[in-house]
Amino acid sequence: MCGYCITIVSTMFWPSLVSLYILPLLIVVVITACRRFPFIAGSLLAIGWFSVFYSLLMSWSTDEYGKALNIEGEIVSLVSSNRDWISVDIVLLGLNSPQIVQSKLRLFWQKPPKVSVGQRWLLTIKPKPKPITSILNQGGFNQQKNFLAKHIIAKGSVISAELIEDSPSYRAQLIAQLKPVLKSYSSGDLILALVSGDKSLISKARWQELRSSGAGHLFAISGLHLSVVSMWLLLLARLILYRLVPINSRRNWLICLLVAGIGAIFYAYLAGFAVSTQRALVMLIGFIVFSAVSRYSSSWERLLYALFIILVIDPLSILSASFWLSFSALAIILLTVSRANAVTSMANATVLTSGAEPDNQLAKQAPSKSYFKPNKIKLYNGLKMFWAVQWRLTIALGIIQAIFFAGTSVTSLLVNMLLVPWFSFVLIPISLLSLVSFMAFTALGLSGYWLFELSALLMEPVVVVLAIVTEFSFSWLVISDELLAVLIVASIGCFLMLNIKNTHWRLVLSVMLLPLIMYGGLRLHSPVINNRWQVHVLDVGQGLAVVIEQNKRAVIYDTGARYGETFSYAERALQPFLVSRGISDVDYLVVSHSDNDHAGGVNYMLASYSSVKVIADFLLKSNTDESSSSSAKTSLRSSSANSSQNKAPNQSQNVSQSQYKNSNKPDKACRPHKLDWQHLQLDFIAPNQPQKGNNGSCVLKVSDDINSLLLTGDIEKQAELALVAEFKDKQLQSRLLIAPHHGSNTSSSAEFIDAVAPELVVFPAGFNNRYGFPKQKVAERYQHRNIPSLTTGLEGQVSIIFNQQSMKVRTYRTDLAPFWYNQVFRFGQMQNPE
């Protein structure tokens, strides 16, 4: 089991999966090595099963994109709604399903009928051109990894639908009954999440409160919740049975264990058997079974059983944040408790060796004088253990949280010290008692709307704590990738130094603290680097966003698109990228022109970076009208995940001037002029006068003494030829060119390419975009001149590092995160795990 689990976890860092052709060989070796080399056998078993599982998941038989498909599926999740569109997740059924592994589709449905979880539909869908391929940038939300963790293998639009069966599960019916009742309470969203695991009522603002306070785990049904339920049921059953029907056998104890187990299973069912719930349930049931058969098993053994079972059932669960958070939390708790028990055992052994009597014996000898002493000692030890667990959880889970969400809650330690006891002893038992009463009243046909009054009253202190903590500007600490790396190294070093007693080894391990010390010193006095600067062309779908980075400061050229009121590439990709790079100062925002795919995120960036100077040729919406200004400043990777789910499939492609009613003039118009910035020259070379359309794009050349970059927006052949005629003597020549108009047929003329003579061209074009950019003829023009090209939709983020004479190129899929789950997924290739 150890070999299996370690190998499955290691697949997070594999560049590709093993070919299925060697599966027979793996089976033979596993059988042969099973007895003599069990660790190796488990490891090989993991390699084979992971590839088989992935193949089964992705083996959905589809035609090429563009053809309508008839499928049968069951709705398992209502993801989001946006105007007259909704998005739902369905499980494939019938002939469309891989049978062994449940494959899901993410469907977008315009003007749907009333739908609910549990309904079965016969659907005609049109597959999306990108099965699950999504944008990939540093710091951004990795949607395709998230899709794989959820077993979502493709996306599509619903053309027509026929309802086959409408028999929702008991959980779905119960949630439907609870929602109208709990909506009347200000904390009804939290109560619903606590008693049923349904978080659909939680607003974006509430999610922000839970993230900032670090209290989100209290509303994700997991080990704490199942343990509390089992404990209360065990105590209640024992109280009743041992008093009413005492018997001199283990029958009553077995019945108590059975009641506790059934209660935990039912609560896990209400939670929808989420990953964190499954893990906790497996461990709890294992403990109950071992107790029933009188077999001793250590906590670490039960953790291994739980990990093994989860990874056998679903190896892809390692791709989800909840998997790492839940298992890491339990491992930290077990480590803390086991260390405390070891210290207590050593202390007792020392007492016995010295001939003294332990404290409990002294208490028995003098009960009249120290009646409360044992209870005080137990209370003190309990509080001490609680503190030890909480501060360790805060540090370790804070780092894990930073890995997935680019930040961590500073106030989580205080919040959990206050709320965990409140949930354990008051809120969870009262809320579930209210739920059981509601279920009974509903079954009898009685109204039970008033049954949650006490639960709502007890939830009010929680709401107050969340509101107070969120008001603190420092409640959420944004952490860059560099800081995260040095914190991980320093944390590992501190852990090893505390657990290794040898002084020499402690001195050696102290070296692991040097990166953190050096990082702090550099932040206090950062040296100015003049000869090294970077250009990052972000993957923002069919749009453009470029970041020029120098000395942890930035110039931004375009922001990508915005769709509706809930989705912006500036929020999902651009700002998380800046956070991950540790860039807090954006000096200039250059907006080439007003098309949505270039200017859609301007208002979001103005709300996030109020001091930025804007260079553009059109009017900008006032910062004060940006409704999301406060949330924009604390945007997280996880909030990007939520916003990414709300994108409607059909949105307008232009930012009209009517969107800028309360307008502000930009700080500077895009007219030919030069600026010195961080020892680089920003040379604005076009247009000479305001011009509507693509040919009015702001053309910018960025250069030092050796290297240069040319940004052209969406200019077409007419503007290109005008530039060639105006600038001669190699004034347009640049080592790096961002292709005009995403590589359309109307741009990248031969004369323009020859005048620029780039060493590399980058096409900012989305994967399988509907325009077919970059056009083949355009790409061939660069190829015939031996100019290498990269496309953001295929490569993800493209970063170019200029350092004196050198120009290094790094792409997200090839260099920054070259892992199998970041590959480009295409139709017709989904079944290939290599």
PDB file of N, CA and C in Angstrom, residues 137-143 145-146 208 211 399-407 476 478-482 484 571-573 575-582 604 634-644 812:
ATOM      1  N   ASN A 137      -1.412  29.854 -17.277  1.00  0.00           N
ATOM      2  CA  ASN A 137      -0.462  30.914 -16.937  1.00  0.00           C
ATOM      3  C   ASN A 137       0.013  30.722 -15.514  1.00  0.00           C
ATOM      4  N   GLN A 138       1.187  31.267 -15.219  1.00  0.00           N
ATOM      5  CA  GLN A 138       1.680  31.245 -13.837  1.00  0.00           C
ATOM      6  C   GLN A 138       0.682  31.950 -12.918  1.00  0.00           C
ATOM      7  N   GLY A 139       0.354  31.298 -11.819  1.00  0.00           N
ATOM      8  CA  GLY A 139      -0.545  31.898 -10.852  1.00  0.00           C
ATOM      9  C   GLY A 139      -2.006  31.744 -11.177  1.00  0.00           C
ATOM     10  N   GLY A 140      -2.344  31.400 -12.413  1.00  0.00           N
ATOM     11  CA  GLY A 140      -3.737  31.321 -12.818  1.00  0.00           C
ATOM     12  C   GLY A 140      -4.383  30.006 -12.438  1.00  0.00           C
ATOM     13  N   PHE A 141      -5.705  30.003 -12.467  1.00  0.00           N
ATOM     14  CA  PHE A 141      -6.461  28.796 -12.162  1.00  0.00           C
ATOM     15  C   PHE A 141      -6.318  27.797 -13.302  1.00  0.00           C
ATOM     16  N   ASN A 142      -5.878  26.574 -12.971  1.00  0.00           N
ATOM     17  CA  ASN A 142      -5.682  25.519 -13.966  1.00  0.00           C
ATOM     18  C   ASN A 142      -6.988  24.761 -14.127  1.00  0.00           C
ATOM     19  N   GLN A 143      -7.809  25.227 -15.073  1.00  0.00           N
ATOM     20  CA  GLN A 143      -9.139  24.643 -15.222  1.00  0.00           C
ATOM     21  C   GLN A 143      -9.092  23.218 -15.762  1.00  0.00           C
ATOM     22  N   LYS A 145      -6.854  20.906 -15.246  1.00  0.00           N
ATOM     23  CA  LYS A 145      -6.524  20.006 -14.136  1.00  0.00           C
ATOM     24  C   LYS A 145      -7.737  19.818 -13.230  1.00  0.00           C
ATOM     25  N   ASN A 146      -8.466  20.892 -13.004  1.00  0.00           N
ATOM     26  CA  ASN A 146      -9.681  20.820 -12.195  1.00  0.00           C
ATOM     27  C   ASN A 146     -10.730  19.942 -12.852  1.00  0.00           C
ATOM     28  N   GLN A 208     -15.647  35.003  -0.064  1.00  0.00           N
ATOM     29  CA  GLN A 208     -14.493  35.832   0.243  1.00  0.00           C
ATOM     30  C   GLN A 208     -14.252  35.891   1.746  1.00  0.00           C
ATOM     31  N   ARG A 211     -12.696  32.543   2.853  1.00  0.00           N
ATOM     32  CA  ARG A 211     -11.291  32.417   2.450  1.00  0.00           C
ATOM     33  C   ARG A 211     -10.401  33.308   3.306  1.00  0.00           C
ATOM     34  N   ILE A 399       0.636  26.960   3.980  1.00  0.00           N
ATOM     35  CA  ILE A 399       1.546  26.791   2.842  1.00  0.00           C
ATOM     36  C   ILE A 399       0.847  26.053   1.708  1.00  0.00           C
ATOM     37  N   ILE A 400       0.094  25.000   2.032  1.00  0.00           N
ATOM     38  CA  ILE A 400      -0.637  24.260   0.994  1.00  0.00           C
ATOM     39  C   ILE A 400      -1.674  25.159   0.345  1.00  0.00           C
ATOM     40  N   GLN A 401      -2.344  25.962   1.156  1.00  0.00           N
ATOM     41  CA  GLN A 401      -3.327  26.911   0.634  1.00  0.00           C
ATOM     42  C   GLN A 401      -2.661  27.902  -0.309  1.00  0.00           C
ATOM     43  N   ALA A 402      -1.471  28.351   0.033  1.00  0.00           N
ATOM     44  CA  ALA A 402      -0.749  29.297  -0.821  1.00  0.00           C
ATOM     45  C   ALA A 402      -0.364  28.664  -2.152  1.00  0.00           C
ATOM     46  N   ILE A 403      -0.050  27.375  -2.145  1.00  0.00           N
ATOM     47  CA  ILE A 403       0.302  26.683  -3.388  1.00  0.00           C
ATOM     48  C   ILE A 403      -0.863  26.700  -4.358  1.00  0.00           C
ATOM     49  N   PHE A 404      -2.073  26.475  -3.862  1.00  0.00           N
ATOM     50  CA  PHE A 404      -3.237  26.375  -4.734  1.00  0.00           C
ATOM     51  C   PHE A 404      -3.922  27.719  -4.961  1.00  0.00           C
ATOM     52  N   PHE A 405      -3.853  28.650  -3.994  1.00  0.00           N
ATOM     53  CA  PHE A 405      -4.664  29.859  -4.077  1.00  0.00           C
ATOM     54  C   PHE A 405      -3.849  31.150  -4.018  1.00  0.00           C
ATOM     55  N   ALA A 406      -2.528  31.077  -4.101  1.00  0.00           N
ATOM     56  CA  ALA A 406      -1.653  32.259  -4.159  1.00  0.00           C
ATOM     57  C   ALA A 406      -1.725  33.132  -2.923  1.00  0.00           C
ATOM     58  N   GLY A 407      -2.151  32.586  -1.818  1.00  0.00           N
ATOM     59  CA  GLY A 407      -2.198  33.360  -0.586  1.00  0.00           C
ATOM     60  C   GLY A 407      -2.691  32.501   0.557  1.00  0.00           C
ATOM     61  N   TRP A 476      -5.927  38.534   4.540  1.00  0.00           N
ATOM     62  CA  TRP A 476      -5.460  37.632   3.488  1.00  0.00           C
ATOM     63  C   TRP A 476      -4.084  38.077   3.031  1.00  0.00           C
ATOM     64  N   VAL A 478      -1.160  37.805   0.448  1.00  0.00           N
ATOM     65  CA  VAL A 478      -0.817  37.380  -0.906  1.00  0.00           C
ATOM     66  C   VAL A 478       0.635  36.923  -0.928  1.00  0.00           C
ATOM     67  N   ILE A 479       0.879  35.751  -1.515  1.00  0.00           N
ATOM     68  CA  ILE A 479       2.219  35.157  -1.504  1.00  0.00           C
ATOM     69  C   ILE A 479       2.653  34.862  -2.935  1.00  0.00           C
ATOM     70  N   SER A 480       3.785  35.410  -3.322  1.00  0.00           N
ATOM     71  CA  SER A 480       4.325  35.157  -4.657  1.00  0.00           C
ATOM     72  C   SER A 480       4.969  33.775  -4.712  1.00  0.00           C
ATOM     73  N   ASP A 481       5.258  33.325  -5.923  1.00  0.00           N
ATOM     74  CA  ASP A 481       5.890  32.011  -6.097  1.00  0.00           C
ATOM     75  C   ASP A 481       7.268  31.962  -5.447  1.00  0.00           C
ATOM     76  N   GLU A 482       8.030  33.055  -5.539  1.00  0.00           N
ATOM     77  CA  GLU A 482       9.367  33.091  -4.932  1.00  0.00           C
ATOM     78  C   GLU A 482       9.284  32.961  -3.418  1.00  0.00           C
ATOM     79  N   LEU A 484       6.828  31.740  -1.691  1.00  0.00           N
ATOM     80  CA  LEU A 484       6.300  30.416  -1.370  1.00  0.00           C
ATOM     81  C   LEU A 484       7.410  29.373  -1.377  1.00  0.00           C
ATOM     82  N   GLU A 571      -9.074  39.312 -14.360  1.00  0.00           N
ATOM     83  CA  GLU A 571      -9.221  38.729 -13.030  1.00  0.00           C
ATOM     84  C   GLU A 571      -8.727  37.296 -12.992  1.00  0.00           C
ATOM     85  N   ARG A 572      -8.990  36.539 -14.043  1.00  0.00           N
ATOM     86  CA  ARG A 572      -8.659  35.122 -14.024  1.00  0.00           C
ATOM     87  C   ARG A 572      -7.198  34.847 -14.359  1.00  0.00           C
ATOM     88  N   ALA A 573      -6.584  35.676 -15.207  1.00  0.00           N
ATOM     89  CA  ALA A 573      -5.226  35.373 -15.670  1.00  0.00           C
ATOM     90  C   ALA A 573      -4.220  36.475 -15.356  1.00  0.00           C
ATOM     91  N   GLN A 575      -4.138  39.406 -13.292  1.00  0.00           N
ATOM     92  CA  GLN A 575      -3.771  39.759 -11.919  1.00  0.00           C
ATOM     93  C   GLN A 575      -3.154  38.590 -11.148  1.00  0.00           C
ATOM     94  N   PRO A 576      -3.698  37.353 -11.250  1.00  0.00           N
ATOM     95  CA  PRO A 576      -3.007  36.237 -10.587  1.00  0.00           C
ATOM     96  C   PRO A 576      -1.567  36.060 -11.056  1.00  0.00           C
ATOM     97  N   PHE A 577      -1.309  36.339 -12.338  1.00  0.00           N
ATOM     98  CA  PHE A 577       0.071  36.250 -12.832  1.00  0.00           C
ATOM     99  C   PHE A 577       0.956  37.277 -12.136  1.00  0.00           C
ATOM    100  N   LEU A 578       0.477  38.511 -12.023  1.00  0.00           N
ATOM    101  CA  LEU A 578       1.257  39.549 -11.357  1.00  0.00           C
ATOM    102  C   LEU A 578       1.538  39.185  -9.909  1.00  0.00           C
ATOM    103  N   VAL A 579       0.530  38.598  -9.235  1.00  0.00           N
ATOM    104  CA  VAL A 579       0.706  38.170  -7.846  1.00  0.00           C
ATOM    105  C   VAL A 579       1.776  37.087  -7.755  1.00  0.00           C
ATOM    106  N   SER A 580       1.711  36.115  -8.644  1.00  0.00           N
ATOM    107  CA  SER A 580       2.668  35.003  -8.589  1.00  0.00           C
ATOM    108  C   SER A 580       4.095  35.462  -8.849  1.00  0.00           C
ATOM    109  N   ARG A 581       4.242  36.508  -9.633  1.00  0.00           N
ATOM    110  CA  ARG A 581       5.572  37.039  -9.929  1.00  0.00           C
ATOM    111  C   ARG A 581       6.058  38.022  -8.868  1.00  0.00           C
ATOM    112  N   GLY A 582       5.209  38.329  -7.892  1.00  0.00           N
ATOM    113  CA  GLY A 582       5.584  39.284  -6.855  1.00  0.00           C
ATOM    114  C   GLY A 582       5.607  40.719  -7.334  1.00  0.00           C
ATOM    115  N   TYR A 604     -11.216  46.498 -14.534  1.00  0.00           N
ATOM    116  CA  TYR A 604     -10.780  45.649 -13.421  1.00  0.00           C
ATOM    117  C   TYR A 604      -9.368  46.025 -12.994  1.00  0.00           C
ATOM    118  N   THR A 634      -8.340  41.778  -3.902  1.00  0.00           N
ATOM    119  CA  THR A 634      -8.015  40.561  -3.158  1.00  0.00           C
ATOM    120  C   THR A 634      -8.341  39.332  -3.973  1.00  0.00           C
ATOM    121  N   SER A 635      -8.240  39.472  -5.300  1.00  0.00           N
ATOM    122  CA  SER A 635      -8.575  38.349  -6.172  1.00  0.00           C
ATOM    123  C   SER A 635      -7.643  37.177  -5.917  1.00  0.00           C
ATOM    124  N   LEU A 636      -8.223  35.957  -5.885  1.00  0.00           N
ATOM    125  CA  LEU A 636      -7.468  34.760  -5.584  1.00  0.00           C
ATOM    126  C   LEU A 636      -7.589  33.783  -6.732  1.00  0.00           C
ATOM    127  N   ARG A 637      -6.710  32.764  -6.722  1.00  0.00           N
ATOM    128  CA  ARG A 637      -6.821  31.748  -7.753  1.00  0.00           C
ATOM    129  C   ARG A 637      -8.148  31.022  -7.660  1.00  0.00           C
ATOM    130  N   SER A 638      -8.573  30.782  -6.456  1.00  0.00           N
ATOM    131  CA  SER A 638      -9.820  30.058  -6.298  1.00  0.00           C
ATOM    132  C   SER A 638     -11.009  30.861  -6.766  1.00  0.00           C
ATOM    133  N   SER A 639     -10.992  32.196  -6.568  1.00  0.00           N
ATOM    134  CA  SER A 639     -12.097  32.990  -7.068  1.00  0.00           C
ATOM    135  C   SER A 639     -12.067  33.006  -8.582  1.00  0.00           C
ATOM    136  N   SER A 640     -10.870  32.866  -9.163  1.00  0.00           N
ATOM    137  CA  SER A 640     -10.791  32.738 -10.604  1.00  0.00           C
ATOM    138  C   SER A 640     -11.464  31.460 -11.056  1.00  0.00           C
ATOM    139  N   ALA A 641     -11.344  30.424 -10.245  1.00  0.00           N
ATOM    140  CA  ALA A 641     -11.997  29.167 -10.584  1.00  0.00           C
ATOM    141  C   ALA A 641     -13.495  29.353 -10.647  1.00  0.00           C
ATOM    142  N   ASN A 642     -14.077  30.085  -9.695  1.00  0.00           N
ATOM    143  CA  ASN A 642     -15.511  30.301  -9.694  1.00  0.00           C
ATOM    144  C   ASN A 642     -15.933  31.141 -10.887  1.00  0.00           C
ATOM    145  N   SER A 643     -15.182  32.197 -11.163  1.00  0.00           N
ATOM    146  CA  SER A 643     -15.566  33.066 -12.262  1.00  0.00           C
ATOM    147  C   SER A 643     -15.426  32.368 -13.594  1.00  0.00           C
ATOM    148  N   SER A 644     -14.487  31.438 -13.700  1.00  0.00           N
ATOM    149  CA  SER A 644     -14.290  30.746 -14.959  1.00  0.00           C
ATOM    150  C   SER A 644     -15.469  29.879 -15.314  1.00  0.00           C
ATOM    151  N   TYR A 812       4.737  27.670 -20.839  1.00  0.00           N
ATOM    152  CA  TYR A 812       4.146  27.024 -19.661  1.00  0.00           C
ATOM    153  C   TYR A 812       4.081  25.512 -19.833  1.00  0.00           C
TER     154      TYR A 812
END
